[in-house]
Amino acid sequence: MSKRCSVAIVGSGFAGSILARVLAIQGHRVVLIERGTHPRFAIGESTTPLANLALERLSRRYGMADCYDLAAHGRWLERYPDVMRGLKRGFTFYRHHRGEPFADRGLDSERLLVAASPSDAIADSHWLRADVDHHFVREAIAAGVDYQDRVELTDADIGARGVRLSGRRNGIDARYQVDFVIDASGPGGFLAHQLAIPSGLARTRTRSALVFSHFRDVRLMTDVLPGLPPGPYPDDWAAMHHVIDGGWMYSLRFDNGVVSAGFALAPRGLAAVTRSRAPDARRLWDTLLERYPTIGAAFETATPVMPFGFRSRIQHRLTRAAGPRWVLMPHAYAFVDPLFSTGIAWSFRAIERLGLCFEAGLPKANDLKRYDQMLGAEADQIDALVAGAYEAMADFDAFAAQALIYFAAVSFAEVRQRLVESSPWNGFLGVGDPVLGPLPRESLRRLRRPGFERWVAEAIAPRNIAGFADPAAHNLYPVDLDVLVDRHALLGLSREEIIAALPALRGVAPALPALPAPTDEARVVLP
Ligand SMILES: Cc1cc2nc3c(=O)[nH]c(=O)nc-3n(C[C@H](O)[C@H](O)[C@H](O)COP(=O)(O)OP(=O)(O)OC[C@H]3O[C@@H](n4cnc5c(N)ncnc54)[C@H](O)[C@@H]3O)c2cc1C
């Protein structure tokens, strides 16, 4: 079997499928090559406002109506009830101490809640990736993408005149001759192996292992801890983070009652539980639940719906993200940690960037250079922020302050993108911003010093449009539009301008004018 196309995308996670579809809509002939089949299990489920905003923009720019519907929990339920998801109103954190039940000290509890949306209707969602990725593959096929599954690629030959990929499909030789190849194979690292791209893992500070599964019958924290003061949203309808000694647990609840949960453990956190290099995942899980009784109580009645998985290190990083005729999607280039749910939003940034590059034909050398530099800087930024959070886990006040650097950066970016500008080339997580850019690295230096929380409050002040670091809030932060109006000047807007924009922020009206779908004339026609 031999195929000639303009672009090959290797890997059909949502990133590969959505980008394939965007390029097909632009008029490129795209082959999407997957080694497995759909539906299939995948991890990485919790979206954020920046991810969903990008999904809405992609929807408008390329006329992909389903992307708009899937960008808000209410629209999703109405239009795609069969594609499973979970309601995510925000980010919930509890600090647990070994051998002790969670200390309910009312408003002074070690608890942080940051709302990401003002209502369920326009809330984010956790993606049941088996369903969502399958949906996006089907949409890519409907848009004209040539989807090839069960392909075992063995070679990539990238030359001055084109790219030849070869392998086997259903026992038959398969060859793909293309002008450009995009690696969306995630940690599968197809091009990393083929091009022998050197590892950049040595510059990644974060180090964590993972034990995980999906469960039924996990109790709600609001049932386990019924006396806690109400937060800005029900604690469980969120990305739930249980911070423990040397690590943390994520717990993401889907609307069908299934919960995706996993412990990410720094080396000291793992060493505290096991000395084995290949521990029994189930035993490791049970030991952790025994040590942290309130988490144990939440999982008392739970049953896993799939085998437990264990990975001794989840980080990966390469030294290059692009070159002549090839580019890596973020998850093929680097991964740090699930903390703060950065992966999906970062992937969308890349989809938007590459979408723009391909609108004018194939990406130019300058585009690829810029893309490579941005991904490198952004991977460093995510790493510094997350490494700092791991450092701070022992002291919840410091951890909460470190988390506020993340929340200040993303809430500022979200409102600016909704109201002021939305170039996908703006850096992710404050990269390139003179105020936010240096903070994660600076905080790594200051974390253990006295006065860290005060320093964070002052450092984020020029971008703090959400009222973070206010002791009167007791770490419970709703979406507060009054604060936003008061702080209009931080966004370079007048009070009147921001008041006029409020309906867009409440999800009542789209913030961006609808962009026309690319016309036939604008399409790129390649051989
Ligand atoms: C434990 C964990 C938790 C996470 N939680 C979150 C979260 O809550 N929120 C968030 O935003 N992000 C999260 N992430 C990150 C998220 O998983 C990634 O950002 C996301 O999966 C990227 O999607 P993708 O389509 O690029 O790659 P993937 O989802 O990795 O898909 C890659 C695809 O490529 C295919 N493939 C692999 N090798 C080959 C090959 N050689 N040939 C052909 N096909 C191949 C695979 O079968 C797969 O279908 C998490 C990651 C981890 C590890």
Short mmCIF file of N, CA and C and ligand atoms in Angstrom, two decimals, residues 10-16 33-35 40 43-46 129 184-188 190 210 250 252 311 331 335 338 341-345 347, ligand 1:
data_model
loop_
_atom_site.label_atom_id
_atom_site.label_comp_id
_atom_site.label_asym_id
_atom_site.label_seq_id
_atom_site.Cartn_x
_atom_site.Cartn_y
_atom_site.Cartn_z
N VAL A 10 1.18 11.66 12.84
CA VAL A 10 1.35 10.36 13.49
C VAL A 10 0.78 10.45 14.89
N GLY A 11 -0.29 9.69 15.15
CA GLY A 11 -0.92 9.69 16.47
C GLY A 11 -2.27 10.38 16.42
N SER A 12 -3.30 9.66 16.85
CA SER A 12 -4.66 10.22 16.76
C SER A 12 -5.27 10.41 18.13
N GLY A 13 -4.48 10.96 19.09
CA GLY A 13 -5.11 11.54 20.27
C GLY A 13 -5.86 12.78 19.80
N PHE A 14 -6.51 13.49 20.74
CA PHE A 14 -7.29 14.65 20.29
C PHE A 14 -6.41 15.65 19.54
N ALA A 15 -5.13 15.78 19.94
CA ALA A 15 -4.28 16.80 19.32
C ALA A 15 -4.04 16.47 17.85
N GLY A 16 -3.69 15.22 17.58
CA GLY A 16 -3.46 14.81 16.19
C GLY A 16 -4.74 14.93 15.37
N ILE A 33 -2.20 8.80 11.02
CA ILE A 33 -1.72 7.42 11.18
C ILE A 33 -1.70 7.05 12.66
N GLU A 34 -2.41 6.00 13.01
CA GLU A 34 -2.53 5.58 14.41
C GLU A 34 -2.08 4.13 14.53
N ARG A 35 -1.29 3.86 15.56
CA ARG A 35 -0.86 2.46 15.70
C ARG A 35 -1.92 1.60 16.37
N ARG A 40 -10.18 3.93 22.77
CA ARG A 40 -9.12 3.35 23.60
C ARG A 40 -8.92 4.23 24.83
N ILE A 43 -5.13 8.78 29.25
CA ILE A 43 -5.12 9.58 30.48
C ILE A 43 -4.93 11.04 30.09
N GLY A 44 -5.26 11.96 30.99
CA GLY A 44 -5.10 13.39 30.69
C GLY A 44 -6.47 13.95 30.36
N GLU A 45 -7.27 14.23 31.40
CA GLU A 45 -8.71 14.37 31.17
C GLU A 45 -9.31 15.72 31.52
N SER A 46 -8.57 16.51 32.31
CA SER A 46 -9.21 17.68 32.90
C SER A 46 -8.89 18.94 32.08
N ARG A 129 -11.50 10.35 27.88
CA ARG A 129 -10.71 10.43 26.65
C ARG A 129 -11.08 9.36 25.63
N ALA A 184 2.33 13.54 16.60
CA ALA A 184 1.37 13.70 17.70
C ALA A 184 1.27 12.39 18.47
N SER A 185 2.40 11.68 18.55
CA SER A 185 2.36 10.34 19.16
C SER A 185 2.56 10.39 20.67
N GLY A 186 2.60 11.60 21.27
CA GLY A 186 2.74 11.70 22.72
C GLY A 186 4.03 11.03 23.19
N PRO A 187 3.97 10.42 24.37
CA PRO A 187 5.20 9.80 24.88
C PRO A 187 5.66 8.64 24.00
N GLY A 188 4.79 8.21 23.05
CA GLY A 188 5.19 7.19 22.07
C GLY A 188 6.46 7.61 21.35
N PHE A 190 7.44 8.93 18.36
CA PHE A 190 7.80 8.34 17.07
C PHE A 190 9.03 9.03 16.45
N LEU A 210 3.77 7.57 39.04
CA LEU A 210 2.30 7.62 39.02
C LEU A 210 1.71 6.24 39.24
N TYR A 250 -4.80 13.12 42.17
CA TYR A 250 -5.90 13.76 41.44
C TYR A 250 -7.11 12.84 41.48
N LEU A 252 -10.88 12.90 39.48
CA LEU A 252 -11.72 13.60 38.50
C LEU A 252 -12.99 12.79 38.30
N ARG A 311 3.72 3.95 36.71
CA ARG A 311 4.85 4.41 35.91
C ARG A 311 5.88 5.01 36.85
N HIS A 331 2.85 17.24 23.49
CA HIS A 331 2.94 16.02 24.30
C HIS A 331 3.96 15.03 23.73
N PHE A 335 6.54 16.36 28.67
CA PHE A 335 5.45 16.30 29.65
C PHE A 335 6.07 16.47 31.02
N PRO A 338 0.72 16.09 35.87
CA PRO A 338 -0.68 16.53 35.73
C PRO A 338 -1.03 17.74 36.60
N SER A 341 -3.12 20.80 35.44
CA SER A 341 -3.83 20.48 34.19
C SER A 341 -3.38 21.35 33.01
N THR A 342 -2.09 21.36 32.74
CA THR A 342 -1.61 22.24 31.67
C THR A 342 -1.61 21.59 30.28
N GLY A 343 -1.68 20.24 30.22
CA GLY A 343 -1.41 19.55 28.96
C GLY A 343 -2.37 19.87 27.82
N ILE A 344 -3.67 19.86 28.11
CA ILE A 344 -4.64 20.03 27.01
C ILE A 344 -4.57 21.47 26.48
N ALA A 345 -4.53 22.43 27.40
CA ALA A 345 -4.46 23.84 26.95
C ALA A 345 -3.19 24.09 26.13
N SER A 347 -1.54 21.92 24.36
CA SER A 347 -1.72 21.29 23.04
C SER A 347 -2.55 22.17 22.12
C1 LIG B 1 -1.00 11.08 34.44
C2 LIG B 1 -1.34 12.19 33.50
C3 LIG B 1 -2.41 13.00 33.79
C4 LIG B 1 -2.70 14.08 32.97
N1 LIG B 1 -3.74 14.88 33.31
C5 LIG B 1 -4.00 15.96 32.55
C6 LIG B 1 -5.08 16.81 32.89
O1 LIG B 1 -5.81 16.57 33.85
N2 LIG B 1 -5.31 17.89 32.11
C7 LIG B 1 -4.53 18.16 31.03
O2 LIG B 1 -4.74 19.19 30.39
N3 LIG B 1 -3.54 17.33 30.65
C8 LIG B 1 -3.26 16.24 31.39
N4 LIG B 1 -2.27 15.40 31.01
C9 LIG B 1 -1.59 15.65 29.74
C10 LIG B 1 -2.41 15.05 28.59
O3 LIG B 1 -2.47 13.67 28.78
C11 LIG B 1 -1.77 15.37 27.24
O4 LIG B 1 -1.64 16.75 27.11
C12 LIG B 1 -2.63 14.83 26.10
O5 LIG B 1 -2.82 13.47 26.22
C13 LIG B 1 -1.97 15.15 24.77
O6 LIG B 1 -2.74 14.57 23.75
P1 LIG B 1 -2.08 14.09 22.39
O7 LIG B 1 -3.20 13.86 21.46
O8 LIG B 1 -0.99 15.03 22.00
O9 LIG B 1 -1.30 12.75 22.76
P2 LIG B 1 -1.79 11.36 23.33
O10 LIG B 1 -3.06 11.50 24.06
O11 LIG B 1 -0.61 10.80 24.06
O12 LIG B 1 -2.07 10.48 22.02
C14 LIG B 1 -1.02 9.93 21.29
C15 LIG B 1 -1.60 8.97 20.26
O13 LIG B 1 -0.54 8.55 19.42
C16 LIG B 1 -0.61 7.14 19.22
N5 LIG B 1 0.76 6.68 18.94
C17 LIG B 1 1.80 6.58 19.79
N6 LIG B 1 2.88 6.15 19.15
C18 LIG B 1 2.54 5.97 17.85
C19 LIG B 1 3.23 5.52 16.70
N7 LIG B 1 4.52 5.17 16.74
N8 LIG B 1 2.56 5.43 15.52
C20 LIG B 1 1.25 5.79 15.46
N9 LIG B 1 0.53 6.20 16.54
C21 LIG B 1 1.18 6.29 17.71
C22 LIG B 1 -1.17 6.61 20.52
O14 LIG B 1 -1.77 5.35 20.34
C23 LIG B 1 -2.21 7.71 20.85
O15 LIG B 1 -3.44 7.46 20.23
C24 LIG B 1 -1.94 14.31 31.81
C25 LIG B 1 -0.90 13.45 31.47
C26 LIG B 1 -0.59 12.40 32.32
C27 LIG B 1 0.57 11.50 31.96
#
